[in-house]
């Protein structure tokens, strides 16, 4: 193996990211068990500028978060277990388009329609109930982000320790009032999120392990040719190392998530689109370089409704030629068993060891493309059952949540698999609320159903990366690929308010009807996450008249 | 499944019923393209009599059969790529009317024509009718069917063509516009600069659709490993435009059926159809459901050949006053982005034919096919690299 592995295989050169300037939840992501979101409205524009500049000193950068991640990884590798007692607390922040209008009115707008218009007015495209309809999910009922409650500023405080997190939060809340007691910013809403504990650690409220499939990101943290932000586990002399960082984890160009870097070419999984340069209209104003667009969606999860829904589908199937056990029904709705093991690799029962193995749990395609990987370490790959060519969608239904959200090697209604890579957002969410069953131990659900997932994602196009996947793939039964078909049972809202369907198959589709309103939007917003330098300069400066 | 007796016109539309021998000539045309694709394109690769793409007039698809509906969005992916992801630039380009006699840029088998009034869009016409159908209406047989394959005395009906153009494009259409020198001109002004009656892009033809379907039934391998990934397949087999939304997915979905050993053909009536328009999140000034302004004017809902999006003048507002997710409709392409086009394949039971996978088509890579997916040199050192395998069922 050459000392410079890129020489062997025409590996494309990956740019150095401005790791001291990019906010750290974008890349590599906070990845903490505790997170508080604070949503503010700007009351005093001038004072907000100084507040931003002051807060910028405390904002966590990619450099800091990455160093912490690597530090912990090194300790874990040596000791065989995660270190105890290390506490890091991180702060990041985002600004809405309305906030930018107030702070930098002289600057050109972003090209992204969704960011400019804002979540509330875009929510119709996502399939949310209409404003004023009174239905659960109606933006009028949102905790934040609905009429009169749209946030200008979102602050994210993450920590290994809830007490440390709360101290930081308190500090921020105190800072939004000036020395005369006047509000600089007004708090609209505060939400604590915590990773679920015990058997549900790393899982969401319906009981399924979450966040297994995150894309890798190309780019280096320094000029060292091997200092990749996303660890590379594959043998650099293997052709798959051109496209993947570890089995099943595609590498995407950083311009998909951070402004100012090269973007993914819809025709070429390996080489990026050429840099746009200055002659073509930019998607972002110059000062927004090293920033990103942030989607926050507070999603309530109705756990008893989900369980009842699964039971109902199981009963429908029992009357057909394809009866299935309830556990398999639930797994096929999601596409993974509760442990995270993908049904395409283990159709009839969960396989916890597979789910726990990061070299296996994301290693599959839906049409049989599952390369024979070669690891850098030389170790053999874990020997678990393989994924099959499931174009008939027998093992994993077409409507299965993970098959809808990421079609992998399948062709879709927007082209072949290489195009799909341009549509993937970077997810960073965390659950909120205690699990349903724990809540019931006291006799009744003290949360009254208010538990769920704080969905968080980063992308440079909200329209193409976040909204499209929902509005097109989740909400249509015949997308991204058809026959059999199915709406996304977790997130889908059938277009036109029609009947949601989900087809299982044994070679011929078996159709079930469902009412997939198990996930209800209850708030959120679209924000821009600026670079540290932008917080210190453009955003902190009074515009010249 | 019993043998089909005749191929039918797109959406079973009735135009040909009034033309003596019209239906028979149409059926013969589809049969010609089908047999031609099988004998000229598929059998040389898989062997005579071993084509998995079949002519349903001649070969029975053994029951039970599977239906595969392939869908894609109508806005041309190549235009978004051409403009480096600048969607508004792509939309502007797409909406530009071609010069008289020139084709449109829309290559996803759905083309459109925008009507403006006072700088606002008042109407958009969408068509996915192949040029061959209109050639048949005009003169009996499509141009690409050779004379010695024509066994019916079908001469078309120029007046019917004129009537249809006048009904759907403009009352001002004249016979001489459509038939200069007595022959039908598919790029006449009413189908190029001044309207859209049917498809014009050179890649958008029924014959091409049938050829694509046939080509895609040939299984492919590279270094002994069968290909299944949608992009790898089209780059290897070169069966269509690799940068389009339609061809790669049609190809990989058909190929999947072929890998299961099925006999495959396109569902009769063979055509491309407008399946639906997604108006979720569209708002109108007076709260009317925007879907009300969408009409299938040829074909049927779900199998549309021609659709119009138009606000009646009495409403007092225009198409451009309608918003999609808060963004006003400034381009017909914004509507095209929400149109689903479809093609349906039908297949026999599995395990009827077990052909070996062929190696990739030679020659230069297709546009939109990077070296690494065309099997070309990705390795400077010329080391033997195994292109990793899809794991087979086990």
PDB file of N, CA, C and O in Angstrom, chain A residues 9-10 117 122 124 127 237 240 267-268 367-371 386 389 391-392 398 409 412-415 417-418 475-476 478-479 481-483 495, chain B residues 67-69 71-73 77 84 87 228-231 243 249 253 256 259-260 262 275 278 280 325 327 340 368 370 378-380 385 388-391:
ATOM      1  N   UNK A   9      -5.345   5.087  -6.974  1.00  0.00           N
ATOM      2  CA  UNK A   9      -6.626   4.847  -7.613  1.00  0.00           C
ATOM      3  C   UNK A   9      -7.290   6.094  -8.141  1.00  0.00           C
ATOM      4  O   UNK A   9      -8.496   6.101  -8.299  1.00  0.00           O
ATOM      5  N   UNK A  10      -6.540   7.147  -8.440  1.00  0.00           N
ATOM      6  CA  UNK A  10      -7.233   8.346  -8.898  1.00  0.00           C
ATOM      7  C   UNK A  10      -8.281   8.791  -7.908  1.00  0.00           C
ATOM      8  O   UNK A  10      -9.333   9.286  -8.296  1.00  0.00           O
ATOM      9  N   UNK A 117     -38.864  31.419   2.426  1.00  0.00           N
ATOM     10  CA  UNK A 117     -40.287  31.501   2.742  1.00  0.00           C
ATOM     11  C   UNK A 117     -40.577  31.054   4.174  1.00  0.00           C
ATOM     12  O   UNK A 117     -41.507  31.555   4.803  1.00  0.00           O
ATOM     13  N   UNK A 122     -44.353  26.824   4.117  1.00  0.00           N
ATOM     14  CA  UNK A 122     -43.993  25.672   3.281  1.00  0.00           C
ATOM     15  C   UNK A 122     -44.662  24.393   3.768  1.00  0.00           C
ATOM     16  O   UNK A 122     -44.614  23.380   3.094  1.00  0.00           O
ATOM     17  N   UNK A 124     -47.493  23.216   3.903  1.00  0.00           N
ATOM     18  CA  UNK A 124     -48.478  22.575   3.027  1.00  0.00           C
ATOM     19  C   UNK A 124     -47.840  21.579   2.076  1.00  0.00           C
ATOM     20  O   UNK A 124     -48.363  20.497   1.830  1.00  0.00           O
ATOM     21  N   UNK A 127     -47.208  18.234   3.440  1.00  0.00           N
ATOM     22  CA  UNK A 127     -48.348  17.395   3.747  1.00  0.00           C
ATOM     23  C   UNK A 127     -48.926  17.660   5.121  1.00  0.00           C
ATOM     24  O   UNK A 127     -49.827  16.960   5.573  1.00  0.00           O
ATOM     25  N   UNK A 237      -6.787   0.964  -1.610  1.00  0.00           N
ATOM     26  CA  UNK A 237      -6.501   0.387  -2.921  1.00  0.00           C
ATOM     27  C   UNK A 237      -7.716  -0.340  -3.497  1.00  0.00           C
ATOM     28  O   UNK A 237      -7.673  -0.849  -4.606  1.00  0.00           O
ATOM     29  N   UNK A 240     -13.940   0.381  -4.089  1.00  0.00           N
ATOM     30  CA  UNK A 240     -15.051   0.918  -3.308  1.00  0.00           C
ATOM     31  C   UNK A 240     -14.647   2.106  -2.445  1.00  0.00           C
ATOM     32  O   UNK A 240     -15.489   2.910  -2.056  1.00  0.00           O
ATOM     33  N   UNK A 267     -24.497  12.780 -11.695  1.00  0.00           N
ATOM     34  CA  UNK A 267     -24.119  11.705 -12.618  1.00  0.00           C
ATOM     35  C   UNK A 267     -22.896  10.916 -12.170  1.00  0.00           C
ATOM     36  O   UNK A 267     -22.569   9.903 -12.769  1.00  0.00           O
ATOM     37  N   UNK A 268     -22.204  11.382 -11.146  1.00  0.00           N
ATOM     38  CA  UNK A 268     -20.915  10.780 -10.823  1.00  0.00           C
ATOM     39  C   UNK A 268     -20.762  10.664  -9.322  1.00  0.00           C
ATOM     40  O   UNK A 268     -20.606  11.664  -8.624  1.00  0.00           O
ATOM     41  N   UNK A 367     -31.318  -3.738  -4.464  1.00  0.00           N
ATOM     42  CA  UNK A 367     -31.342  -4.504  -5.706  1.00  0.00           C
ATOM     43  C   UNK A 367     -30.144  -5.430  -5.806  1.00  0.00           C
ATOM     44  O   UNK A 367     -29.708  -5.780  -6.893  1.00  0.00           O
ATOM     45  N   UNK A 368     -29.597  -5.771  -4.669  1.00  0.00           N
ATOM     46  CA  UNK A 368     -28.540  -6.767  -4.671  1.00  0.00           C
ATOM     47  C   UNK A 368     -27.141  -6.215  -4.791  1.00  0.00           C
ATOM     48  O   UNK A 368     -26.184  -6.968  -4.777  1.00  0.00           O
ATOM     49  N   UNK A 369     -27.007  -4.888  -4.909  1.00  0.00           N
ATOM     50  CA  UNK A 369     -25.627  -4.399  -4.995  1.00  0.00           C
ATOM     51  C   UNK A 369     -25.046  -4.275  -3.608  1.00  0.00           C
ATOM     52  O   UNK A 369     -25.359  -3.361  -2.884  1.00  0.00           O
ATOM     53  N   UNK A 370     -24.233  -5.196  -3.261  1.00  0.00           N
ATOM     54  CA  UNK A 370     -23.595  -5.154  -1.962  1.00  0.00           C
ATOM     55  C   UNK A 370     -22.180  -5.642  -2.160  1.00  0.00           C
ATOM     56  O   UNK A 370     -21.920  -6.835  -2.166  1.00  0.00           O
ATOM     57  N   UNK A 371     -21.290  -4.712  -2.376  1.00  0.00           N
ATOM     58  CA  UNK A 371     -19.929  -5.065  -2.767  1.00  0.00           C
ATOM     59  C   UNK A 371     -19.204  -5.935  -1.748  1.00  0.00           C
ATOM     60  O   UNK A 371     -19.555  -5.950  -0.572  1.00  0.00           O
ATOM     61  N   UNK A 386     -26.593 -12.057   4.035  1.00  0.00           N
ATOM     62  CA  UNK A 386     -26.495 -10.938   3.096  1.00  0.00           C
ATOM     63  C   UNK A 386     -27.858 -10.387   2.716  1.00  0.00           C
ATOM     64  O   UNK A 386     -28.872 -11.058   2.859  1.00  0.00           O
ATOM     65  N   UNK A 389     -31.259  -9.499  -3.770  1.00  0.00           N
ATOM     66  CA  UNK A 389     -31.807  -8.627  -4.802  1.00  0.00           C
ATOM     67  C   UNK A 389     -33.315  -8.570  -4.570  1.00  0.00           C
ATOM     68  O   UNK A 389     -34.036  -9.501  -4.916  1.00  0.00           O
ATOM     69  N   UNK A 391     -35.803  -6.563  -5.688  1.00  0.00           N
ATOM     70  CA  UNK A 391     -36.582  -5.655  -6.537  1.00  0.00           C
ATOM     71  C   UNK A 391     -38.069  -5.961  -6.461  1.00  0.00           C
ATOM     72  O   UNK A 391     -38.884  -5.099  -6.741  1.00  0.00           O
ATOM     73  N   UNK A 392     -38.426  -7.174  -6.080  1.00  0.00           N
ATOM     74  CA  UNK A 392     -39.853  -7.484  -5.918  1.00  0.00           C
ATOM     75  C   UNK A 392     -40.399  -6.973  -4.585  1.00  0.00           C
ATOM     76  O   UNK A 392     -41.586  -7.115  -4.318  1.00  0.00           O
ATOM     77  N   UNK A 398     -41.717  -1.774  -0.479  1.00  0.00           N
ATOM     78  CA  UNK A 398     -41.361  -0.503  -1.106  1.00  0.00           C
ATOM     79  C   UNK A 398     -41.688   0.688  -0.225  1.00  0.00           C
ATOM     80  O   UNK A 398     -41.026   1.704  -0.272  1.00  0.00           O
ATOM     81  N   UNK A 409     -29.557   1.741  -4.197  1.00  0.00           N
ATOM     82  CA  UNK A 409     -29.176   1.380  -5.567  1.00  0.00           C
ATOM     83  C   UNK A 409     -30.344   1.364  -6.549  1.00  0.00           C
ATOM     84  O   UNK A 409     -30.160   1.090  -7.730  1.00  0.00           O
ATOM     85  N   UNK A 412     -35.024   5.866  -9.314  1.00  0.00           N
ATOM     86  CA  UNK A 412     -36.149   6.586  -8.705  1.00  0.00           C
ATOM     87  C   UNK A 412     -36.816   7.441  -9.765  1.00  0.00           C
ATOM     88  O   UNK A 412     -36.392   7.459 -10.919  1.00  0.00           O
ATOM     89  N   UNK A 413     -37.811   8.208  -9.328  1.00  0.00           N
ATOM     90  CA  UNK A 413     -38.510   9.077 -10.280  1.00  0.00           C
ATOM     91  C   UNK A 413     -37.675  10.293 -10.670  1.00  0.00           C
ATOM     92  O   UNK A 413     -38.121  11.102 -11.476  1.00  0.00           O
ATOM     93  N   UNK A 414     -36.498  10.440 -10.083  1.00  0.00           N
ATOM     94  CA  UNK A 414     -35.613  11.507 -10.535  1.00  0.00           C
ATOM     95  C   UNK A 414     -34.311  10.947 -11.100  1.00  0.00           C
ATOM     96  O   UNK A 414     -33.346  11.688 -11.274  1.00  0.00           O
ATOM     97  N   UNK A 415     -34.301   9.667 -11.407  1.00  0.00           N
ATOM     98  CA  UNK A 415     -33.128   9.134 -12.083  1.00  0.00           C
ATOM     99  C   UNK A 415     -32.465   8.004 -11.327  1.00  0.00           C
ATOM    100  O   UNK A 415     -33.039   7.410 -10.425  1.00  0.00           O
ATOM    101  N   UNK A 417     -29.352   5.864  -9.148  1.00  0.00           N
ATOM    102  CA  UNK A 417     -28.881   5.956  -7.774  1.00  0.00           C
ATOM    103  C   UNK A 417     -27.928   7.126  -7.551  1.00  0.00           C
ATOM    104  O   UNK A 417     -27.896   7.705  -6.461  1.00  0.00           O
ATOM    105  N   UNK A 418     -27.175   7.498  -8.562  1.00  0.00           N
ATOM    106  CA  UNK A 418     -26.224   8.592  -8.373  1.00  0.00           C
ATOM    107  C   UNK A 418     -26.938   9.912  -8.094  1.00  0.00           C
ATOM    108  O   UNK A 418     -26.385  10.792  -7.432  1.00  0.00           O
ATOM    109  N   UNK A 475     -44.812  10.988   0.547  1.00  0.00           N
ATOM    110  CA  UNK A 475     -46.245  11.276   0.426  1.00  0.00           C
ATOM    111  C   UNK A 475     -46.922  10.678  -0.807  1.00  0.00           C
ATOM    112  O   UNK A 475     -48.127  10.870  -0.988  1.00  0.00           O
ATOM    113  N   UNK A 476     -46.172  10.012  -1.663  1.00  0.00           N
ATOM    114  CA  UNK A 476     -46.771   9.332  -2.809  1.00  0.00           C
ATOM    115  C   UNK A 476     -46.554   7.846  -2.641  1.00  0.00           C
ATOM    116  O   UNK A 476     -45.458   7.408  -2.318  1.00  0.00           O
ATOM    117  N   UNK A 478     -46.459   5.710  -5.033  1.00  0.00           N
ATOM    118  CA  UNK A 478     -45.720   5.136  -6.165  1.00  0.00           C
ATOM    119  C   UNK A 478     -44.308   5.712  -6.315  1.00  0.00           C
ATOM    120  O   UNK A 478     -43.668   5.532  -7.341  1.00  0.00           O
ATOM    121  N   UNK A 479     -43.841   6.381  -5.290  1.00  0.00           N
ATOM    122  CA  UNK A 479     -42.489   6.955  -5.314  1.00  0.00           C
ATOM    123  C   UNK A 479     -41.655   6.410  -4.162  1.00  0.00           C
ATOM    124  O   UNK A 479     -42.244   5.980  -3.167  1.00  0.00           O
ATOM    125  N   UNK A 481     -40.070   4.560  -6.161  1.00  0.00           N
ATOM    126  CA  UNK A 481     -40.089   3.502  -7.155  1.00  0.00           C
ATOM    127  C   UNK A 481     -41.357   2.707  -6.897  1.00  0.00           C
ATOM    128  O   UNK A 481     -41.821   2.625  -5.756  1.00  0.00           O
ATOM    129  N   UNK A 482     -41.906   2.103  -7.933  1.00  0.00           N
ATOM    130  CA  UNK A 482     -43.277   1.612  -7.840  1.00  0.00           C
ATOM    131  C   UNK A 482     -43.386   0.110  -8.039  1.00  0.00           C
ATOM    132  O   UNK A 482     -42.431  -0.540  -8.451  1.00  0.00           O
ATOM    133  N   UNK A 483     -44.586  -0.395  -7.803  1.00  0.00           N
ATOM    134  CA  UNK A 483     -44.950  -1.789  -8.049  1.00  0.00           C
ATOM    135  C   UNK A 483     -44.088  -2.768  -7.298  1.00  0.00           C
ATOM    136  O   UNK A 483     -43.091  -3.250  -7.826  1.00  0.00           O
ATOM    137  N   UNK A 495     -50.785  12.597  -0.689  1.00  0.00           N
ATOM    138  CA  UNK A 495     -51.132  13.843  -1.364  1.00  0.00           C
ATOM    139  C   UNK A 495     -52.625  13.855  -1.653  1.00  0.00           C
ATOM    140  O   UNK A 495     -53.219  12.833  -1.947  1.00  0.00           O
TER     141      UNK A 495
ATOM    142  N   UNK B  67     -46.944  -6.842 -13.057  1.00  0.00           N
ATOM    143  CA  UNK B  67     -46.982  -5.542 -13.726  1.00  0.00           C
ATOM    144  C   UNK B  67     -46.008  -4.629 -13.028  1.00  0.00           C
ATOM    145  O   UNK B  67     -45.940  -4.615 -11.802  1.00  0.00           O
ATOM    146  N   UNK B  68     -45.242  -3.910 -13.831  1.00  0.00           N
ATOM    147  CA  UNK B  68     -44.286  -2.985 -13.233  1.00  0.00           C
ATOM    148  C   UNK B  68     -44.523  -1.611 -13.829  1.00  0.00           C
ATOM    149  O   UNK B  68     -44.297  -1.383 -15.006  1.00  0.00           O
ATOM    150  N   UNK B  69     -44.968  -0.700 -12.983  1.00  0.00           N
ATOM    151  CA  UNK B  69     -45.187   0.657 -13.434  1.00  0.00           C
ATOM    152  C   UNK B  69     -43.968   1.482 -13.060  1.00  0.00           C
ATOM    153  O   UNK B  69     -43.579   1.530 -11.895  1.00  0.00           O
ATOM    154  N   UNK B  71     -42.265   5.185 -12.920  1.00  0.00           N
ATOM    155  CA  UNK B  71     -42.677   6.588 -12.943  1.00  0.00           C
ATOM    156  C   UNK B  71     -41.466   7.505 -12.839  1.00  0.00           C
ATOM    157  O   UNK B  71     -40.441   7.131 -12.275  1.00  0.00           O
ATOM    158  N   UNK B  72     -41.611   8.678 -13.366  1.00  0.00           N
ATOM    159  CA  UNK B  72     -40.564   9.695 -13.226  1.00  0.00           C
ATOM    160  C   UNK B  72     -41.207  11.060 -13.326  1.00  0.00           C
ATOM    161  O   UNK B  72     -42.345  11.209 -13.788  1.00  0.00           O
ATOM    162  N   UNK B  73     -40.456  12.070 -12.880  1.00  0.00           N
ATOM    163  CA  UNK B  73     -40.971  13.437 -12.912  1.00  0.00           C
ATOM    164  C   UNK B  73     -40.619  14.074 -14.252  1.00  0.00           C
ATOM    165  O   UNK B  73     -39.578  13.816 -14.835  1.00  0.00           O
ATOM    166  N   UNK B  77     -34.082  16.419 -16.155  1.00  0.00           N
ATOM    167  CA  UNK B  77     -32.939  16.396 -15.253  1.00  0.00           C
ATOM    168  C   UNK B  77     -31.706  16.992 -15.926  1.00  0.00           C
ATOM    169  O   UNK B  77     -30.884  17.646 -15.281  1.00  0.00           O
ATOM    170  N   UNK B  84     -25.974  23.624 -13.652  1.00  0.00           N
ATOM    171  CA  UNK B  84     -25.243  23.409 -12.399  1.00  0.00           C
ATOM    172  C   UNK B  84     -26.122  23.525 -11.162  1.00  0.00           C
ATOM    173  O   UNK B  84     -25.699  24.069 -10.146  1.00  0.00           O
ATOM    174  N   UNK B  87     -31.827  26.065 -10.355  1.00  0.00           N
ATOM    175  CA  UNK B  87     -33.145  25.613 -10.789  1.00  0.00           C
ATOM    176  C   UNK B  87     -33.885  26.658 -11.614  1.00  0.00           C
ATOM    177  O   UNK B  87     -34.517  26.348 -12.610  1.00  0.00           O
ATOM    178  N   UNK B 228     -26.588  -4.699 -10.985  1.00  0.00           N
ATOM    179  CA  UNK B 228     -27.970  -4.456 -10.549  1.00  0.00           C
ATOM    180  C   UNK B 228     -28.230  -2.985 -10.226  1.00  0.00           C
ATOM    181  O   UNK B 228     -29.370  -2.564 -10.171  1.00  0.00           O
ATOM    182  N   UNK B 229     -27.182  -2.245  -9.992  1.00  0.00           N
ATOM    183  CA  UNK B 229     -27.347  -0.826  -9.658  1.00  0.00           C
ATOM    184  C   UNK B 229     -27.813  -0.061 -10.901  1.00  0.00           C
ATOM    185  O   UNK B 229     -27.291  -0.251 -12.003  1.00  0.00           O
ATOM    186  N   UNK B 230     -28.818   0.829 -10.699  1.00  0.00           N
ATOM    187  CA  UNK B 230     -29.467   1.486 -11.829  1.00  0.00           C
ATOM    188  C   UNK B 230     -28.495   2.300 -12.685  1.00  0.00           C
ATOM    189  O   UNK B 230     -28.607   2.325 -13.910  1.00  0.00           O
ATOM    190  N   UNK B 231     -27.540   2.976 -12.056  1.00  0.00           N
ATOM    191  CA  UNK B 231     -26.602   3.780 -12.833  1.00  0.00           C
ATOM    192  C   UNK B 231     -25.580   2.901 -13.537  1.00  0.00           C
ATOM    193  O   UNK B 231     -25.252   3.107 -14.701  1.00  0.00           O
ATOM    194  N   UNK B 243     -28.327  10.526 -18.334  1.00  0.00           N
ATOM    195  CA  UNK B 243     -28.509  11.705 -17.495  1.00  0.00           C
ATOM    196  C   UNK B 243     -29.981  12.057 -17.304  1.00  0.00           C
ATOM    197  O   UNK B 243     -30.298  13.064 -16.682  1.00  0.00           O
ATOM    198  N   UNK B 249     -34.134   4.571 -14.848  1.00  0.00           N
ATOM    199  CA  UNK B 249     -35.055   3.849 -13.975  1.00  0.00           C
ATOM    200  C   UNK B 249     -35.886   2.846 -14.765  1.00  0.00           C
ATOM    201  O   UNK B 249     -36.107   1.725 -14.316  1.00  0.00           O
ATOM    202  N   UNK B 253     -35.507  -1.098 -13.819  1.00  0.00           N
ATOM    203  CA  UNK B 253     -36.704  -1.827 -13.388  1.00  0.00           C
ATOM    204  C   UNK B 253     -37.000  -2.989 -14.331  1.00  0.00           C
ATOM    205  O   UNK B 253     -37.374  -4.070 -13.898  1.00  0.00           O
ATOM    206  N   UNK B 256     -34.457  -5.723 -13.742  1.00  0.00           N
ATOM    207  CA  UNK B 256     -34.747  -6.502 -12.536  1.00  0.00           C
ATOM    208  C   UNK B 256     -35.699  -7.642 -12.855  1.00  0.00           C
ATOM    209  O   UNK B 256     -35.537  -8.754 -12.361  1.00  0.00           O
ATOM    210  N   UNK B 259     -33.747 -10.272 -14.628  1.00  0.00           N
ATOM    211  CA  UNK B 259     -32.899 -11.065 -13.731  1.00  0.00           C
ATOM    212  C   UNK B 259     -33.694 -12.168 -13.043  1.00  0.00           C
ATOM    213  O   UNK B 259     -33.146 -13.167 -12.600  1.00  0.00           O
ATOM    214  N   UNK B 260     -34.991 -11.951 -12.932  1.00  0.00           N
ATOM    215  CA  UNK B 260     -35.836 -12.983 -12.329  1.00  0.00           C
ATOM    216  C   UNK B 260     -36.232 -14.041 -13.355  1.00  0.00           C
ATOM    217  O   UNK B 260     -37.015 -14.928 -13.059  1.00  0.00           O
ATOM    218  N   UNK B 262     -37.896 -13.620 -16.202  1.00  0.00           N
ATOM    219  CA  UNK B 262     -39.242 -13.451 -16.760  1.00  0.00           C
ATOM    220  C   UNK B 262     -39.192 -13.089 -18.240  1.00  0.00           C
ATOM    221  O   UNK B 262     -38.191 -12.572 -18.730  1.00  0.00           O
ATOM    222  N   UNK B 275     -49.346  10.498 -15.598  1.00  0.00           N
ATOM    223  CA  UNK B 275     -50.071   9.789 -14.543  1.00  0.00           C
ATOM    224  C   UNK B 275     -50.826  10.755 -13.634  1.00  0.00           C
ATOM    225  O   UNK B 275     -52.001  10.540 -13.332  1.00  0.00           O
ATOM    226  N   UNK B 278     -49.142  16.645  -8.879  1.00  0.00           N
ATOM    227  CA  UNK B 278     -49.166  16.808  -7.426  1.00  0.00           C
ATOM    228  C   UNK B 278     -49.380  18.269  -7.084  1.00  0.00           C
ATOM    229  O   UNK B 278     -48.501  19.098  -7.299  1.00  0.00           O
ATOM    230  N   UNK B 280     -50.197  19.295  -3.955  1.00  0.00           N
ATOM    231  CA  UNK B 280     -50.142  19.471  -2.512  1.00  0.00           C
ATOM    232  C   UNK B 280     -49.341  20.727  -2.183  1.00  0.00           C
ATOM    233  O   UNK B 280     -48.232  20.901  -2.674  1.00  0.00           O
ATOM    234  N   UNK B 325     -46.051  26.121  -2.618  1.00  0.00           N
ATOM    235  CA  UNK B 325     -45.245  26.271  -1.403  1.00  0.00           C
ATOM    236  C   UNK B 325     -44.800  27.705  -1.210  1.00  0.00           C
ATOM    237  O   UNK B 325     -43.678  27.964  -0.795  1.00  0.00           O
ATOM    238  N   UNK B 327     -44.300  29.950  -3.550  1.00  0.00           N
ATOM    239  CA  UNK B 327     -43.565  30.508  -4.686  1.00  0.00           C
ATOM    240  C   UNK B 327     -44.504  30.606  -5.885  1.00  0.00           C
ATOM    241  O   UNK B 327     -45.061  29.594  -6.324  1.00  0.00           O
ATOM    242  N   UNK B 340     -46.061  13.551 -12.847  1.00  0.00           N
ATOM    243  CA  UNK B 340     -45.496  12.212 -12.918  1.00  0.00           C
ATOM    244  C   UNK B 340     -45.863  11.594 -14.256  1.00  0.00           C
ATOM    245  O   UNK B 340     -47.045  11.565 -14.636  1.00  0.00           O
ATOM    246  N   UNK B 368     -22.614  11.475 -19.084  1.00  0.00           N
ATOM    247  CA  UNK B 368     -23.210  11.226 -17.782  1.00  0.00           C
ATOM    248  C   UNK B 368     -22.759   9.928 -17.161  1.00  0.00           C
ATOM    249  O   UNK B 368     -23.268   9.528 -16.120  1.00  0.00           O
ATOM    250  N   UNK B 370     -19.528   8.362 -15.611  1.00  0.00           N
ATOM    251  CA  UNK B 370     -18.127   8.563 -15.242  1.00  0.00           C
ATOM    252  C   UNK B 370     -17.331   7.291 -15.463  1.00  0.00           C
ATOM    253  O   UNK B 370     -17.895   6.196 -15.489  1.00  0.00           O
ATOM    254  N   UNK B 378      -9.858   3.057 -13.689  1.00  0.00           N
ATOM    255  CA  UNK B 378      -9.928   3.812 -12.449  1.00  0.00           C
ATOM    256  C   UNK B 378      -8.646   3.582 -11.683  1.00  0.00           C
ATOM    257  O   UNK B 378      -8.463   4.072 -10.601  1.00  0.00           O
ATOM    258  N   UNK B 379      -7.785   2.792 -12.273  1.00  0.00           N
ATOM    259  CA  UNK B 379      -6.594   2.347 -11.558  1.00  0.00           C
ATOM    260  C   UNK B 379      -5.366   2.755 -12.350  1.00  0.00           C
ATOM    261  O   UNK B 379      -5.173   2.321 -13.472  1.00  0.00           O
ATOM    262  N   UNK B 380      -4.517   3.585 -11.779  1.00  0.00           N
ATOM    263  CA  UNK B 380      -3.303   3.978 -12.487  1.00  0.00           C
ATOM    264  C   UNK B 380      -2.324   2.836 -12.608  1.00  0.00           C
ATOM    265  O   UNK B 380      -1.577   2.742 -13.546  1.00  0.00           O
ATOM    266  N   UNK B 385      -8.126  -5.326 -10.250  1.00  0.00           N
ATOM    267  CA  UNK B 385      -9.052  -4.959  -9.177  1.00  0.00           C
ATOM    268  C   UNK B 385     -10.357  -5.689  -9.442  1.00  0.00           C
ATOM    269  O   UNK B 385     -10.882  -5.646 -10.532  1.00  0.00           O
ATOM    270  N   UNK B 388     -16.315  -5.030  -7.059  1.00  0.00           N
ATOM    271  CA  UNK B 388     -17.001  -5.815  -6.035  1.00  0.00           C
ATOM    272  C   UNK B 388     -18.402  -6.243  -6.432  1.00  0.00           C
ATOM    273  O   UNK B 388     -19.069  -5.587  -7.202  1.00  0.00           O
ATOM    274  N   UNK B 389     -18.751  -7.369  -5.896  1.00  0.00           N
ATOM    275  CA  UNK B 389     -19.926  -8.094  -6.359  1.00  0.00           C
ATOM    276  C   UNK B 389     -21.158  -7.758  -5.568  1.00  0.00           C
ATOM    277  O   UNK B 389     -21.071  -7.529  -4.374  1.00  0.00           O
ATOM    278  N   UNK B 390     -22.290  -7.768  -6.225  1.00  0.00           N
ATOM    279  CA  UNK B 390     -23.525  -7.827  -5.435  1.00  0.00           C
ATOM    280  C   UNK B 390     -23.590  -9.206  -4.820  1.00  0.00           C
ATOM    281  O   UNK B 390     -23.309 -10.184  -5.499  1.00  0.00           O
ATOM    282  N   UNK B 391     -23.907  -9.268  -3.569  1.00  0.00           N
ATOM    283  CA  UNK B 391     -23.982 -10.602  -2.952  1.00  0.00           C
ATOM    284  C   UNK B 391     -25.231 -11.289  -3.465  1.00  0.00           C
ATOM    285  O   UNK B 391     -26.317 -10.714  -3.420  1.00  0.00           O
TER     286      UNK B 391
END
